Amino acid sequence: MQLGNTRRRSRAPSLTSLIDVIFLLLMFFMLASTFSIYQRMDVSSGASGESEQAQKPVIIRVQNAELVVVDGIEVSAEGLGAHLAEMDLAKTQLIAVLPESESVVQDVVSVLELVTNAGFKPTLVGSSSTSEAAK
């Protein structure tokens, strides 16, 4: 019987489990990240100088995707740019966009984009509670 010290051969650790963990982390970060391009839309708070504060803003109430009310006049969303051009406003005119309770965020963003494309800078954006208080 041999009871002496027997040396075991040391084996190199297997890299298979390490490669599996790295692959899982790679898949997680690829699936968890987004590759969307976010666009910036400039909207100021309306806290500008006093000369601009003296002007009465044009109020645009967003009813839904197809209908907006500009200073009490119902206008289709597609005709908003033409209606603002007919009003013969200065490009520095204050414009307030107020969503109604039945409008969604996408409707408000679409109206802001239409106003910007018409050459105006939307200055004030309210909430539905602001819209209800202004009635």
mmCIF file of C-alpha atoms in Angstrom:
data_model
loop_
_atom_site.group_PDB
_atom_site.id
_atom_site.type_symbol
_atom_site.label_atom_id
_atom_site.label_comp_id
_atom_site.label_asym_id
_atom_site.label_seq_id
_atom_site.Cartn_x
_atom_site.Cartn_y
_atom_site.Cartn_z
ATOM 1 C CA MET A 1 0.000 0.000 0.000
ATOM 2 C CA GLN A 2 1.350 3.355 -0.973
ATOM 3 C CA LEU A 3 0.413 6.185 1.434
ATOM 4 C CA GLY A 4 2.810 8.816 0.291
ATOM 5 C CA ASN A 5 2.008 12.216 -1.071
ATOM 6 C CA THR A 6 0.583 11.961 -4.490
ATOM 7 C CA ARG A 7 0.716 15.092 -6.570
ATOM 8 C CA ARG A 8 -2.313 15.881 -8.568
ATOM 9 C CA ARG A 9 -1.893 17.513 -11.891
ATOM 10 C CA SER A 10 -3.364 20.977 -11.912
ATOM 11 C CA ARG A 11 -5.769 21.625 -14.738
ATOM 12 C CA ALA A 12 -6.382 24.999 -16.323
ATOM 13 C CA PRO A 13 -9.856 26.363 -15.561
ATOM 14 C CA SER A 14 -12.410 25.916 -18.289
ATOM 15 C CA LEU A 15 -13.210 29.089 -20.201
ATOM 16 C CA THR A 16 -16.583 27.816 -21.419
ATOM 17 C CA SER A 17 -18.513 29.206 -18.440
ATOM 18 C CA LEU A 18 -16.721 32.559 -18.736
ATOM 19 C CA ILE A 19 -17.642 32.814 -22.413
ATOM 20 C CA ASP A 20 -21.268 31.972 -21.556
ATOM 21 C CA VAL A 21 -21.426 34.746 -18.947
ATOM 22 C CA ILE A 22 -19.891 37.282 -21.325
ATOM 23 C CA PHE A 23 -22.354 36.282 -24.040
ATOM 24 C CA LEU A 24 -25.313 36.656 -21.659
ATOM 25 C CA LEU A 25 -24.113 40.104 -20.558
ATOM 26 C CA LEU A 26 -23.648 41.153 -24.167
ATOM 27 C CA MET A 27 -27.176 40.025 -25.058
ATOM 28 C CA PHE A 28 -28.621 41.799 -22.018
ATOM 29 C CA PHE A 29 -27.016 45.147 -22.829
ATOM 30 C CA MET A 30 -27.933 44.866 -26.511
ATOM 31 C CA LEU A 31 -31.580 44.205 -25.695
ATOM 32 C CA ALA A 32 -31.823 46.710 -22.839
ATOM 33 C CA SER A 33 -30.413 49.680 -24.740
ATOM 34 C CA THR A 34 -32.326 51.803 -27.227
ATOM 35 C CA PHE A 35 -31.039 53.075 -30.504
ATOM 36 C CA SER A 36 -33.697 55.738 -31.051
ATOM 37 C CA ILE A 37 -32.675 59.223 -32.035
ATOM 38 C CA TYR A 38 -34.357 61.763 -29.822
ATOM 39 C CA GLN A 39 -35.047 65.167 -31.300
ATOM 40 C CA ARG A 40 -34.935 68.328 -29.309
ATOM 41 C CA MET A 41 -37.820 70.811 -29.386
ATOM 42 C CA ASP A 42 -37.179 74.264 -27.957
ATOM 43 C CA VAL A 43 -39.965 75.494 -25.691
ATOM 44 C CA SER A 44 -39.267 78.315 -23.282
ATOM 45 C CA SER A 45 -41.117 78.912 -20.048
ATOM 46 C CA GLY A 46 -42.483 82.283 -21.097
ATOM 47 C CA ALA A 47 -40.455 84.132 -18.459
ATOM 48 C CA SER A 48 -38.951 86.525 -21.016
ATOM 49 C CA GLY A 49 -38.457 90.279 -20.955
ATOM 50 C CA GLU A 50 -41.246 92.725 -20.200
ATOM 51 C CA SER A 51 -41.690 93.884 -23.805
ATOM 52 C CA GLU A 52 -42.817 90.411 -24.800
ATOM 53 C CA GLN A 53 -45.031 90.149 -21.726
ATOM 54 C CA ALA A 54 -47.077 93.144 -22.914
ATOM 55 C CA GLN A 55 -48.296 91.210 -25.972
ATOM 56 C CA LYS A 56 -51.423 89.113 -25.639
ATOM 57 C CA PRO A 57 -50.514 85.554 -26.660
ATOM 58 C CA VAL A 58 -52.369 83.654 -29.356
ATOM 59 C CA ILE A 59 -54.025 80.737 -27.557
ATOM 60 C CA ILE A 60 -54.185 77.423 -29.373
ATOM 61 C CA ARG A 61 -56.328 74.806 -27.635
ATOM 62 C CA VAL A 62 -55.653 71.259 -28.805
ATOM 63 C CA GLN A 63 -58.949 69.354 -28.950
ATOM 64 C CA ASN A 64 -57.724 66.192 -30.720
ATOM 65 C CA ALA A 65 -55.559 65.110 -33.658
ATOM 66 C CA GLU A 66 -57.784 66.810 -36.251
ATOM 67 C CA LEU A 67 -59.171 69.881 -34.471
ATOM 68 C CA VAL A 68 -57.608 72.880 -32.735
ATOM 69 C CA VAL A 69 -59.171 76.132 -31.530
ATOM 70 C CA VAL A 70 -57.151 79.290 -32.285
ATOM 71 C CA ASP A 71 -58.414 82.277 -30.275
ATOM 72 C CA GLY A 72 -61.950 80.859 -30.258
ATOM 73 C CA ILE A 73 -62.021 79.827 -33.946
ATOM 74 C CA GLU A 74 -62.114 76.114 -34.766
ATOM 75 C CA VAL A 75 -59.450 75.164 -37.305
ATOM 76 C CA SER A 76 -58.398 71.781 -38.663
ATOM 77 C CA ALA A 77 -54.921 70.704 -37.625
ATOM 78 C CA GLU A 78 -53.773 70.617 -41.264
ATOM 79 C CA GLY A 79 -54.937 74.198 -41.800
ATOM 80 C CA LEU A 80 -53.281 75.577 -38.683
ATOM 81 C CA GLY A 81 -50.227 76.939 -40.511
ATOM 82 C CA ALA A 82 -52.392 78.636 -43.150
ATOM 83 C CA HIS A 83 -54.655 80.119 -40.470
ATOM 84 C CA LEU A 84 -51.679 81.547 -38.580
ATOM 85 C CA ALA A 85 -50.398 83.047 -41.848
ATOM 86 C CA GLU A 86 -53.831 84.634 -42.480
ATOM 87 C CA MET A 87 -53.785 86.213 -39.017
ATOM 88 C CA ASP A 88 -50.743 88.255 -40.157
ATOM 89 C CA LEU A 89 -48.821 87.791 -36.911
ATOM 90 C CA ALA A 90 -45.257 88.836 -36.237
ATOM 91 C CA LYS A 91 -42.850 85.905 -36.023
ATOM 92 C CA THR A 92 -42.044 86.980 -32.447
ATOM 93 C CA GLN A 93 -45.710 86.690 -31.389
ATOM 94 C CA LEU A 94 -46.273 84.739 -28.168
ATOM 95 C CA ILE A 95 -48.134 81.483 -28.819
ATOM 96 C CA ALA A 96 -49.660 79.426 -26.016
ATOM 97 C CA VAL A 97 -50.525 75.778 -26.682
ATOM 98 C CA LEU A 98 -53.018 74.351 -24.196
ATOM 99 C CA PRO A 99 -54.228 70.733 -24.385
ATOM 100 C CA GLU A 100 -57.850 69.926 -23.627
ATOM 101 C CA SER A 101 -58.795 66.912 -21.524
ATOM 102 C CA GLU A 102 -59.521 64.662 -24.530
ATOM 103 C CA SER A 103 -56.206 65.373 -26.287
ATOM 104 C CA VAL A 104 -53.153 63.144 -25.968
ATOM 105 C CA VAL A 105 -49.471 64.043 -25.819
ATOM 106 C CA GLN A 106 -48.905 63.159 -29.486
ATOM 107 C CA ASP A 107 -51.610 65.669 -30.517
ATOM 108 C CA VAL A 108 -49.833 68.439 -28.591
ATOM 109 C CA VAL A 109 -46.451 67.518 -30.069
ATOM 110 C CA SER A 110 -47.965 67.513 -33.572
ATOM 111 C CA VAL A 111 -49.439 70.988 -33.025
ATOM 112 C CA LEU A 112 -46.102 72.256 -31.666
ATOM 113 C CA GLU A 113 -44.407 70.908 -34.791
ATOM 114 C CA LEU A 114 -47.005 72.569 -37.072
ATOM 115 C CA VAL A 115 -46.548 75.902 -35.294
ATOM 116 C CA THR A 116 -42.760 75.608 -35.567
ATOM 117 C CA ASN A 117 -43.004 74.715 -39.270
ATOM 118 C CA ALA A 118 -45.167 77.812 -39.798
ATOM 119 C CA GLY A 119 -42.228 79.931 -38.609
ATOM 120 C CA PHE A 120 -43.374 80.668 -35.063
ATOM 121 C CA LYS A 121 -41.817 79.654 -31.792
ATOM 122 C CA PRO A 122 -44.330 78.201 -29.319
ATOM 123 C CA THR A 123 -43.629 80.110 -26.143
ATOM 124 C CA LEU A 124 -46.039 78.729 -23.572
ATOM 125 C CA VAL A 125 -47.208 75.161 -23.117
ATOM 126 C CA GLY A 126 -49.793 74.544 -20.435
ATOM 127 C CA SER A 127 -51.400 71.510 -18.894
ATOM 128 C CA SER A 128 -55.014 70.424 -18.924
ATOM 129 C CA SER A 129 -55.532 72.019 -15.487
ATOM 130 C CA THR A 130 -54.201 75.303 -16.898
ATOM 131 C CA SER A 131 -56.560 74.916 -19.835
ATOM 132 C CA GLU A 132 -59.567 74.343 -17.607
ATOM 133 C CA ALA A 133 -58.718 77.340 -15.390
ATOM 134 C CA ALA A 134 -58.405 79.646 -18.406
ATOM 135 C CA LYS A 135 -61.956 78.930 -19.634
#
